[in-house]
Short mmCIF file of C-alpha atoms in Angstrom, two decimals:
data_model
loop_
_atom_site.label_atom_id
_atom_site.label_comp_id
_atom_site.label_asym_id
_atom_site.label_seq_id
_atom_site.Cartn_x
_atom_site.Cartn_y
_atom_site.Cartn_z
CA UNK A 1 35.73 59.03 19.98
CA UNK A 2 32.05 60.07 19.62
CA UNK A 3 29.26 57.64 20.30
CA UNK A 4 28.27 57.82 16.62
CA UNK A 5 31.84 57.07 15.54
CA UNK A 6 31.92 54.05 17.89
CA UNK A 7 29.21 52.29 15.90
CA UNK A 8 29.59 50.44 12.58
CA UNK A 9 29.43 52.73 9.53
CA UNK A 10 26.44 50.95 7.99
CA UNK A 11 24.73 50.27 11.32
CA UNK A 12 21.45 51.97 10.36
CA UNK A 13 21.19 49.90 7.22
CA UNK A 14 21.82 46.66 9.14
CA UNK A 15 19.13 47.53 11.68
CA UNK A 16 16.58 48.32 8.89
CA UNK A 17 17.36 45.13 7.03
CA UNK A 18 17.13 43.10 10.21
CA UNK A 19 13.72 44.64 11.10
CA UNK A 20 12.39 44.02 7.61
CA UNK A 21 13.48 40.44 7.61
CA UNK A 22 12.03 39.75 11.06
CA UNK A 23 8.77 41.37 9.96
CA UNK A 24 8.74 39.25 6.82
CA UNK A 25 9.45 36.10 8.87
CA UNK A 26 6.58 36.88 11.25
CA UNK A 27 4.33 37.38 8.23
CA UNK A 28 5.22 33.99 6.82
CA UNK A 29 4.69 32.32 10.20
CA UNK A 30 1.27 33.98 10.52
CA UNK A 31 0.18 32.31 7.25
CA UNK A 32 1.84 29.01 7.98
CA UNK A 33 0.12 25.71 8.67
CA UNK A 34 1.13 23.85 11.78
CA UNK A 35 0.58 20.11 11.89
CA UNK A 36 0.94 17.20 14.29
CA UNK A 37 0.60 14.46 11.68
CA UNK A 38 3.10 11.72 12.59
CA UNK A 39 3.11 10.61 8.93
CA UNK A 40 5.78 13.32 8.55
CA UNK A 41 8.11 10.76 10.11
CA UNK A 42 7.31 8.18 7.46
CA UNK A 43 9.51 7.85 4.33
CA UNK A 44 9.35 10.70 1.82
CA UNK A 45 9.81 8.29 -1.15
CA UNK A 46 7.71 5.26 -0.07
CA UNK A 47 7.25 2.04 -1.99
CA UNK A 48 3.77 0.90 -3.05
CA UNK A 49 2.82 -0.53 0.31
CA UNK A 50 4.16 2.40 2.25
CA UNK A 51 2.39 4.81 -0.10
CA UNK A 52 -0.95 3.01 0.45
CA UNK A 53 -0.32 3.21 4.25
CA UNK A 54 0.39 6.93 4.14
CA UNK A 55 -2.69 7.61 1.97
CA UNK A 56 -4.87 5.70 4.44
CA UNK A 57 -3.31 7.66 7.34
CA UNK A 58 -4.01 10.94 5.63
CA UNK A 59 -7.34 10.48 3.92
CA UNK A 60 -8.54 6.87 4.38
CA UNK A 61 -11.75 5.90 6.10
CA UNK A 62 -9.91 5.01 9.27
CA UNK A 63 -8.51 8.60 9.56
CA UNK A 64 -11.99 10.13 9.05
CA UNK A 65 -14.05 7.96 11.40
CA UNK A 66 -15.16 9.07 14.82
CA UNK A 67 -16.25 6.45 17.43
CA UNK A 68 -18.89 7.86 19.78
CA UNK A 69 -20.24 6.52 23.04
CA UNK A 70 -23.11 7.77 25.18
CA UNK A 71 -23.09 6.74 28.81
CA UNK A 72 -25.27 7.67 31.76
CA UNK A 73 -28.94 8.63 31.32
CA UNK A 74 -31.90 7.29 33.19
CA UNK A 75 -31.96 3.98 31.30
CA UNK A 76 -31.24 2.41 27.89
CA UNK A 77 -34.29 4.17 26.43
CA UNK A 78 -32.91 7.54 27.54
CA UNK A 79 -29.54 6.80 25.90
CA UNK A 80 -31.29 5.60 22.76
CA UNK A 81 -33.23 8.84 22.57
CA UNK A 82 -30.06 10.90 22.78
CA UNK A 83 -28.41 8.63 20.15
CA UNK A 84 -31.27 9.06 17.65
CA UNK A 85 -31.42 12.83 18.11
CA UNK A 86 -27.60 13.12 17.74
CA UNK A 87 -27.79 11.03 14.53
CA UNK A 88 -30.49 13.26 13.08
CA UNK A 89 -28.54 16.46 13.88
CA UNK A 90 -25.24 15.14 12.52
CA UNK A 91 -26.81 13.84 9.27
CA UNK A 92 -28.43 17.23 8.78
CA UNK A 93 -25.20 19.16 9.48
CA UNK A 94 -23.53 18.15 6.19
CA UNK A 95 -20.04 17.49 7.65
CA UNK A 96 -20.30 13.66 7.52
CA UNK A 97 -20.41 11.05 4.83
CA UNK A 98 -22.29 8.69 7.08
CA UNK A 99 -23.62 8.55 10.61
CA UNK A 100 -24.50 5.05 11.83
CA UNK A 101 -26.04 4.21 15.17
CA UNK A 102 -28.33 1.27 14.31
CA UNK A 103 -31.40 3.47 13.80
CA UNK A 104 -32.86 2.67 10.41
CA UNK A 105 -35.77 5.11 10.50
CA UNK A 106 -33.94 7.55 8.21
CA UNK A 107 -33.00 4.90 5.71
CA UNK A 108 -36.49 4.11 4.36
CA UNK A 109 -35.72 5.74 0.97
CA UNK A 110 -32.53 3.68 0.60
CA UNK A 111 -34.41 0.53 1.63
CA UNK A 112 -37.07 1.19 -1.01
CA UNK A 113 -34.39 1.64 -3.65
CA UNK A 114 -32.68 -1.66 -2.64
CA UNK A 115 -36.05 -3.48 -2.69
CA UNK A 116 -36.93 -2.08 -6.17
CA UNK A 117 -33.54 -3.36 -7.46
CA UNK A 118 -33.50 -6.60 -5.53
CA UNK A 119 -33.11 -8.83 -8.59
CA UNK A 120 -30.04 -6.86 -9.70
CA UNK A 121 -28.51 -6.90 -6.23
CA UNK A 122 -29.35 -10.44 -4.92
CA UNK A 123 -26.39 -12.81 -4.83
CA UNK A 124 -28.81 -15.75 -5.46
CA UNK A 125 -29.97 -14.61 -8.93
CA UNK A 126 -28.66 -17.06 -11.53
CA UNK A 127 -30.28 -18.64 -14.64
CA UNK A 128 -31.09 -21.75 -12.59
CA UNK A 129 -32.78 -19.60 -9.94
CA UNK A 130 -35.80 -19.07 -12.27
CA UNK A 131 -36.37 -22.69 -13.24
CA UNK A 132 -39.30 -24.53 -11.73
CA UNK A 133 -37.03 -26.28 -9.22
CA UNK A 134 -35.16 -23.11 -8.46
CA UNK A 135 -38.36 -21.07 -7.84
CA UNK A 136 -39.81 -23.85 -5.67
CA UNK A 137 -36.67 -23.97 -3.45
CA UNK A 138 -36.55 -20.20 -3.17
CA UNK A 139 -40.21 -19.94 -2.14
CA UNK A 140 -39.76 -22.77 0.42
CA UNK A 141 -36.76 -20.98 1.86
CA UNK A 142 -38.82 -17.77 2.20
CA UNK A 143 -41.70 -19.64 3.90
CA UNK A 144 -39.22 -21.19 6.33
CA UNK A 145 -38.25 -17.67 7.43
CA UNK A 146 -41.75 -17.06 8.75
CA UNK A 147 -41.07 -19.40 11.67
CA UNK A 148 -37.99 -17.47 12.75
CA UNK A 149 -37.70 -14.27 14.91
CA UNK A 150 -37.26 -12.37 11.61
CA UNK A 151 -40.52 -13.71 10.17
CA UNK A 152 -42.60 -10.68 11.26
CA UNK A 153 -40.29 -8.39 9.34
CA UNK A 154 -40.54 -10.43 6.11
CA UNK A 155 -44.20 -11.37 6.26
CA UNK A 156 -45.44 -8.11 4.67
CA UNK A 157 -43.05 -8.65 1.77
CA UNK A 158 -44.05 -12.24 0.99
CA UNK A 159 -46.52 -11.43 -1.77
CA UNK A 160 -44.19 -8.94 -3.47
CA UNK A 161 -41.01 -10.91 -2.95
CA UNK A 162 -41.91 -14.64 -2.75
CA UNK A 163 -38.34 -15.74 -3.63
CA UNK A 164 -36.84 -13.76 -0.72
CA UNK A 165 -34.30 -11.70 -2.65
CA UNK A 166 -34.49 -8.83 -0.15
CA UNK A 167 -33.86 -11.22 2.75
CA UNK A 168 -30.71 -12.51 1.02
CA UNK A 169 -29.47 -8.98 0.41
CA UNK A 170 -30.10 -8.13 4.05
CA UNK A 171 -28.17 -11.22 5.19
CA UNK A 172 -25.23 -10.24 2.99
CA UNK A 173 -25.19 -6.70 4.46
CA UNK A 174 -25.12 -7.84 8.07
CA UNK A 175 -21.48 -7.83 9.28
CA UNK A 176 -20.06 -10.79 11.14
CA UNK A 177 -19.34 -8.69 14.25
CA UNK A 178 -22.39 -6.40 14.27
CA UNK A 179 -22.93 -4.45 17.54
CA UNK A 180 -25.83 -5.32 19.82
CA UNK A 181 -29.04 -3.42 19.24
CA UNK A 182 -30.93 -2.03 22.30
CA UNK A 183 -33.98 0.19 22.10
CA UNK A 184 -33.45 0.33 18.33
CA UNK A 185 -29.92 1.71 18.41
CA UNK A 186 -26.43 0.19 18.80
CA UNK A 187 -25.25 -0.51 22.31
CA UNK A 188 -22.16 -2.00 24.01
CA UNK A 189 -22.42 -5.66 24.92
CA UNK A 190 -20.78 -5.43 28.30
CA UNK A 191 -21.57 -1.87 29.46
CA UNK A 192 -24.54 0.50 29.73
CA UNK A 193 -23.49 2.54 26.73
CA UNK A 194 -25.05 3.51 23.37
CA UNK A 195 -22.51 3.65 20.51
CA UNK A 196 -22.35 5.20 17.07
CA UNK A 197 -19.83 6.05 14.41
CA UNK A 198 -19.52 8.98 12.00
CA UNK A 199 -17.26 9.43 9.00
CA UNK A 200 -16.31 13.00 7.90
CA UNK A 201 -16.27 14.41 4.40
CA UNK A 202 -12.90 16.01 5.02
CA UNK A 203 -9.64 14.13 4.82
CA UNK A 204 -8.06 13.00 8.08
CA UNK A 205 -5.03 15.23 7.40
CA UNK A 206 -7.26 18.33 7.41
CA UNK A 207 -7.07 18.83 11.14
CA UNK A 208 -9.05 22.14 11.07
CA UNK A 209 -11.99 20.34 9.43
CA UNK A 210 -11.66 17.40 11.85
CA UNK A 211 -11.73 19.81 14.78
CA UNK A 212 -14.90 21.39 13.32
CA UNK A 213 -16.50 17.93 12.98
CA UNK A 214 -15.60 17.08 16.60
CA UNK A 215 -17.12 20.39 17.73
CA UNK A 216 -20.25 19.52 15.75
CA UNK A 217 -20.55 16.24 17.58
CA UNK A 218 -20.20 17.97 20.91
CA UNK A 219 -22.85 20.51 19.93
CA UNK A 220 -25.23 17.82 18.76
CA UNK A 221 -24.76 15.90 21.99
CA UNK A 222 -25.41 19.05 24.03
CA UNK A 223 -28.71 19.62 22.21
CA UNK A 224 -29.73 15.97 22.37
CA UNK A 225 -28.83 15.56 26.03
CA UNK A 226 -30.86 18.60 27.02
CA UNK A 227 -34.05 16.59 26.51
CA UNK A 228 -32.84 13.50 28.40
CA UNK A 229 -34.66 12.32 31.52
CA UNK A 230 -31.44 11.60 33.37
CA UNK A 231 -30.04 14.65 35.17
CA UNK A 232 -27.31 15.40 37.71
CA UNK A 233 -25.27 12.27 38.34
CA UNK A 234 -27.42 10.36 35.85
CA UNK A 235 -26.96 12.89 33.07
CA UNK A 236 -25.75 11.48 29.71
CA UNK A 237 -22.02 11.66 29.12
CA UNK A 238 -20.25 11.84 25.78
CA UNK A 239 -17.28 9.69 24.88
CA UNK A 240 -15.43 10.11 21.63
CA UNK A 241 -12.38 8.54 20.06
CA UNK A 242 -10.82 7.75 16.67
CA UNK A 243 -7.84 8.79 14.65
CA UNK A 244 -9.25 12.24 14.01
CA UNK A 245 -9.72 12.85 17.79
CA UNK A 246 -6.19 11.70 18.44
CA UNK A 247 -4.80 13.97 15.76
CA UNK A 248 -6.58 17.07 16.95
CA UNK A 249 -5.65 16.36 20.58
CA UNK A 250 -2.06 15.69 19.55
CA UNK A 251 -1.85 19.01 17.75
CA UNK A 252 -3.10 20.85 20.80
CA UNK A 253 -0.85 18.86 23.11
CA UNK A 254 2.25 19.49 20.96
CA UNK A 255 1.41 23.11 20.66
CA UNK A 256 0.94 23.49 24.42
CA UNK A 257 4.17 21.58 25.12
CA UNK A 258 6.12 23.70 22.65
CA UNK A 259 4.84 26.90 24.30
CA UNK A 260 5.53 25.52 27.77
CA UNK A 261 9.06 24.46 26.94
CA UNK A 262 9.79 27.81 25.25
CA UNK A 263 8.41 29.79 28.23
CA UNK A 264 10.29 27.72 30.84
CA UNK A 265 13.47 27.91 28.83
CA UNK A 266 13.14 31.63 28.39
CA UNK A 267 12.49 32.23 32.09
CA UNK A 268 15.40 30.09 33.20
CA UNK A 269 17.75 31.70 30.69
CA UNK A 270 16.55 35.17 31.51
CA UNK A 271 17.14 34.55 35.22
CA UNK A 272 20.70 33.45 34.56
CA UNK A 273 21.38 36.42 32.29
CA UNK A 274 19.99 38.90 34.90
CA UNK A 275 22.28 37.35 37.52
CA UNK A 276 25.22 37.52 35.15
CA UNK A 277 24.76 41.06 33.87
CA UNK A 278 22.37 42.75 36.37
CA UNK A 279 21.05 44.73 33.42
CA UNK A 280 17.65 44.56 31.67
CA UNK A 281 19.25 46.08 28.55
CA UNK A 282 21.84 43.29 28.41
CA UNK A 283 19.10 40.76 28.86
CA UNK A 284 17.11 42.08 25.94
CA UNK A 285 20.19 42.29 23.75
CA UNK A 286 21.15 38.69 24.58
CA UNK A 287 17.65 37.39 23.71
CA UNK A 288 17.47 39.21 20.29
CA UNK A 289 19.57 36.62 18.43
CA UNK A 290 17.48 33.82 19.98
CA UNK A 291 14.19 35.34 18.95
CA UNK A 292 15.60 36.11 15.49
CA UNK A 293 16.78 32.53 15.09
CA UNK A 294 13.44 31.05 16.08
CA UNK A 295 11.59 33.37 13.64
CA UNK A 296 14.09 32.65 10.87
CA UNK A 297 14.06 28.88 11.38
CA UNK A 298 10.24 28.63 11.48
CA UNK A 299 9.79 30.79 8.41
CA UNK A 300 12.42 28.79 6.51
CA UNK A 301 10.65 25.46 7.29
CA UNK A 302 7.33 26.95 6.25
CA UNK A 303 8.74 28.17 2.91
CA UNK A 304 10.59 24.92 2.12
CA UNK A 305 7.95 22.40 3.22
CA UNK A 306 4.68 24.31 3.12
CA UNK A 307 3.90 23.49 6.74
CA UNK A 308 5.61 23.34 10.15
CA UNK A 309 5.39 20.23 12.31
CA UNK A 310 4.68 20.74 16.00
CA UNK A 311 7.73 18.68 16.96
CA UNK A 312 9.86 21.04 14.91
CA UNK A 313 8.60 24.02 16.96
CA UNK A 314 9.26 22.05 20.17
CA UNK A 315 12.84 21.37 19.00
CA UNK A 316 13.23 25.21 18.66
CA UNK A 317 13.60 25.46 22.47
CA UNK A 318 16.91 23.66 22.25
CA UNK A 319 18.26 26.45 20.08
CA UNK A 320 18.19 28.75 23.06
CA UNK A 321 21.22 27.03 24.60
CA UNK A 322 23.46 27.66 21.59
CA UNK A 323 22.17 30.91 20.02
CA UNK A 324 22.23 32.76 23.32
CA UNK A 325 25.91 31.83 23.56
CA UNK A 326 26.65 34.04 20.54
CA UNK A 327 25.17 37.03 22.28
CA UNK A 328 26.91 36.29 25.56
CA UNK A 329 30.28 35.98 23.79
CA UNK A 330 29.78 39.39 22.17
CA UNK A 331 28.47 41.24 25.20
CA UNK A 332 31.36 40.10 27.45
CA UNK A 333 34.20 40.02 24.89
CA UNK A 334 33.41 43.37 23.25
CA UNK A 335 33.41 45.00 26.70
CA UNK A 336 36.67 43.34 27.62
CA UNK A 337 38.56 44.38 24.46
CA UNK A 338 37.07 47.89 24.72
CA UNK A 339 38.44 48.34 28.23
CA UNK A 340 41.89 47.20 27.11
CA UNK A 341 42.15 48.89 23.80
CA UNK A 342 42.55 52.53 24.72
CA UNK A 343 39.01 53.58 23.75
CA UNK A 344 38.90 51.70 20.45
CA UNK A 345 35.37 50.39 19.75
CA UNK A 346 34.92 47.07 21.35
CA UNK A 347 32.82 45.68 18.50
CA UNK A 348 35.67 46.18 16.03
CA UNK A 349 38.24 44.29 18.08
CA UNK A 350 35.59 41.56 18.74
CA UNK A 351 34.96 41.35 14.98
CA UNK A 352 38.66 40.92 14.22
CA UNK A 353 39.69 38.72 17.18
CA UNK A 354 36.71 36.72 18.41
CA UNK A 355 34.19 36.59 15.53
CA UNK A 356 36.27 34.04 13.51
CA UNK A 357 35.98 31.63 16.49
CA UNK A 358 32.27 32.08 16.74
CA UNK A 359 31.98 31.63 13.03
CA UNK A 360 33.95 28.38 13.20
CA UNK A 361 31.59 27.06 15.89
CA UNK A 362 28.64 27.99 13.71
CA UNK A 363 30.04 26.11 10.71
CA UNK A 364 30.62 22.98 12.78
CA UNK A 365 27.09 23.11 14.08
CA UNK A 366 25.71 23.60 10.57
CA UNK A 367 27.66 20.59 9.35
CA UNK A 368 26.27 18.46 12.17
CA UNK A 369 22.66 19.43 11.41
CA UNK A 370 23.10 19.19 7.65
CA UNK A 371 22.80 15.41 7.78
CA UNK A 372 19.16 15.79 8.84
CA UNK A 373 18.35 17.94 5.84
CA UNK A 374 18.99 14.98 3.48
CA UNK A 375 16.99 12.55 5.58
CA UNK A 376 14.33 10.45 3.84
CA UNK A 377 11.85 11.40 6.55
CA UNK A 378 10.23 14.87 6.12
CA UNK A 379 9.97 15.40 9.89
CA UNK A 380 13.70 14.99 10.38
CA UNK A 381 14.40 17.12 7.33
CA UNK A 382 12.31 19.85 8.91
CA UNK A 383 14.37 19.69 12.07
CA UNK A 384 17.55 20.01 10.02
CA UNK A 385 16.34 23.07 8.07
CA UNK A 386 15.01 24.70 11.25
CA UNK A 387 18.29 24.23 13.06
CA UNK A 388 20.53 25.43 10.27
CA UNK A 389 18.42 28.47 9.42
CA UNK A 390 17.93 29.42 13.03
CA UNK A 391 21.64 29.16 13.89
CA UNK A 392 22.77 31.10 10.82
CA UNK A 393 20.24 33.86 11.31
CA UNK A 394 21.06 34.11 15.01
CA UNK A 395 24.79 34.34 14.29
CA UNK A 396 24.27 37.04 11.66
CA UNK A 397 22.12 39.01 14.05
CA UNK A 398 24.94 38.85 16.59
CA UNK A 399 27.51 39.90 13.99
CA UNK A 400 25.67 42.82 12.44
CA UNK A 401 22.87 43.94 14.85
CA UNK A 402 24.43 43.77 18.31
CA UNK A 403 27.47 45.98 17.32
CA UNK A 404 24.95 48.73 16.40
CA UNK A 405 22.86 48.39 19.61
CA UNK A 406 25.81 47.81 22.03
CA UNK A 407 29.09 48.80 20.35
CA UNK A 408 30.96 48.47 23.69
CA UNK A 409 29.35 45.21 24.89
CA UNK A 410 27.48 44.80 28.14
CA UNK A 411 27.41 47.49 30.69
CA UNK A 412 26.93 45.49 33.88
CA UNK A 413 29.04 42.83 35.62
CA UNK A 414 26.36 41.39 37.86
CA UNK A 415 27.29 38.23 39.73
CA UNK A 416 29.49 36.74 37.03
CA UNK A 417 32.48 36.53 39.30
CA UNK A 418 30.60 34.68 42.02
CA UNK A 419 28.93 32.42 39.43
CA UNK A 420 32.33 31.61 38.00
CA UNK A 421 33.72 30.85 41.42
CA UNK A 422 30.77 28.49 42.15
CA UNK A 423 31.21 26.77 38.82
CA UNK A 424 34.95 26.43 39.52
CA UNK A 425 34.30 24.89 42.91
CA UNK A 426 31.93 22.32 41.33
CA UNK A 427 34.50 21.43 38.71
CA UNK A 428 37.23 21.00 41.39
CA UNK A 429 34.91 18.72 43.33
CA UNK A 430 34.17 16.39 40.47
CA UNK A 431 37.49 14.44 40.69
CA UNK A 432 36.58 13.35 44.19
CA UNK A 433 33.38 11.83 42.83
CA UNK A 434 35.09 9.86 40.09
CA UNK A 435 34.49 6.49 41.72
CA UNK A 436 30.74 7.02 42.48
CA UNK A 437 30.29 8.37 38.93
CA UNK A 438 32.21 5.41 37.46
CA UNK A 439 29.98 3.04 39.46
CA UNK A 440 26.88 4.91 38.17
CA UNK A 441 28.13 4.55 34.58
CA UNK A 442 28.79 0.87 35.01
CA UNK A 443 25.34 0.36 36.41
CA UNK A 444 23.86 2.22 33.47
CA UNK A 445 25.80 0.10 31.00
CA UNK A 446 24.65 -3.09 32.81
CA UNK A 447 21.07 -1.90 32.63
CA UNK A 448 21.34 -1.30 28.84
CA UNK A 449 22.82 -4.73 28.31
CA UNK A 450 20.20 -6.38 30.55
CA UNK A 451 17.22 -4.68 28.97
CA UNK A 452 18.47 -5.26 25.47
CA UNK A 453 16.00 -4.21 22.79
CA UNK A 454 13.45 -2.92 25.36
CA UNK A 455 15.29 0.36 25.61
CA UNK A 456 15.33 0.87 21.82
CA UNK A 457 11.92 1.72 20.45
CA UNK A 458 11.54 2.28 16.69
CA UNK A 459 7.75 2.54 16.58
CA UNK A 460 5.74 5.64 15.86
CA UNK A 461 3.63 4.97 18.92
CA UNK A 462 6.65 5.92 21.05
CA UNK A 463 6.33 9.44 19.65
CA UNK A 464 2.58 9.66 20.17
CA UNK A 465 1.40 12.15 22.83
CA UNK A 466 -1.92 10.24 23.17
CA UNK A 467 -2.33 9.18 26.81
CA UNK A 468 -2.91 5.51 27.76
CA UNK A 469 -6.45 6.21 29.04
CA UNK A 470 -7.44 7.63 25.61
CA UNK A 471 -5.99 4.59 23.85
CA UNK A 472 -7.95 2.29 26.16
CA UNK A 473 -11.21 4.20 25.47
CA UNK A 474 -10.54 3.84 21.77
CA UNK A 475 -10.17 0.06 22.14
CA UNK A 476 -13.45 -0.17 24.09
CA UNK A 477 -15.45 1.78 21.59
CA UNK A 478 -14.00 -0.10 18.68
CA UNK A 479 -14.88 -3.39 20.37
CA UNK A 480 -18.40 -2.14 21.08
CA UNK A 481 -19.03 -1.30 17.45
CA UNK A 482 -17.22 -4.38 16.22
#
């Protein structure tokens, strides 16, 4: 039988369709948004309290606020100079709703407006406030302020504001846990560190905008620190924390981990396949369904949900173990039936004899992952869609593409016989280890019972890739600002 006759009749059409679909999937992925927002693992249909929580996580002030610390420098005045210059640059950049560092020099216009409207804003203004007794008490209260440390600040306003309305407004605006002021800017109470906070215009869920804001803070610090007196070991150092920082760092960490796992998995699997087949062609053919499944699963998630979570991509590495089996079954079984079928194309006998078994395994896997699709948590639903689409696409690639590219299966035998002998020896050794393994299982069960609930963690923090040191820095900066 000719080589052309050994291939499926519509092989060229199958290859063209496969290439077009893969290209379309890559195009969808190129325009997809990848996120690391853990709110994807919150309920999809929340109640009122859960909805408020999700809104705050995605666009609330907490999700948009950066906590900034400035350490080092020659002294407190040096750090204050860097803080003031950073504040000026960040306010002028237009990326932030507010930038607060305790420096009120840029708020003169706002202070003038408050003073002009002091009688509308003062909490003490009532009808009784303007009686003879009320005016007398108000003036006496204002005069009593002159003997306090704040007297010098209010003395110039005495003639224009004898009833002290501006002082009352200022008192109402001072928070109960205001940070310490040093050299005219906020500073930590228990460390040589200037502190400030900045709230972005963009929502916390817009990680690209948050990354741009973080980069703006770093640029502003670089410019401000260039004029500091402290250099070398005493050079100013930038500290930054907040939900936005965690989100951006988490996205990068998840992306790096997903790539790392995929690369390591691909290397290990490629090594095993090379040992098994001793053929680069067989290796490439075996990886085609895997790559097709990952592309198809990612594109399907993007089309269904509008974005792809980083954890979904990380989960894609687990597909390698199952989808590569489809290719291995075909490459070995098609060659075996070809050798024993008197020249009949191996792909045809494989299709008739072995494909139904592979198809049954595919259906059982799809049924298992289908439960995730109907989950009330979008993140888990993404995992279900990714798994089902990836497995189905990989199986179809094995069924219709590999028979065209390798109609007679794999060409090399490699070290499969020795690998099988080694695996058999291990299996035969296991019964001898039944008692040590049983003891290990009993010890594991005892540990689970002893630890109780400590081994079961149902909090989102257990999924967070934020390191402990970053969490501790966040606690310090929040405590500094109060």
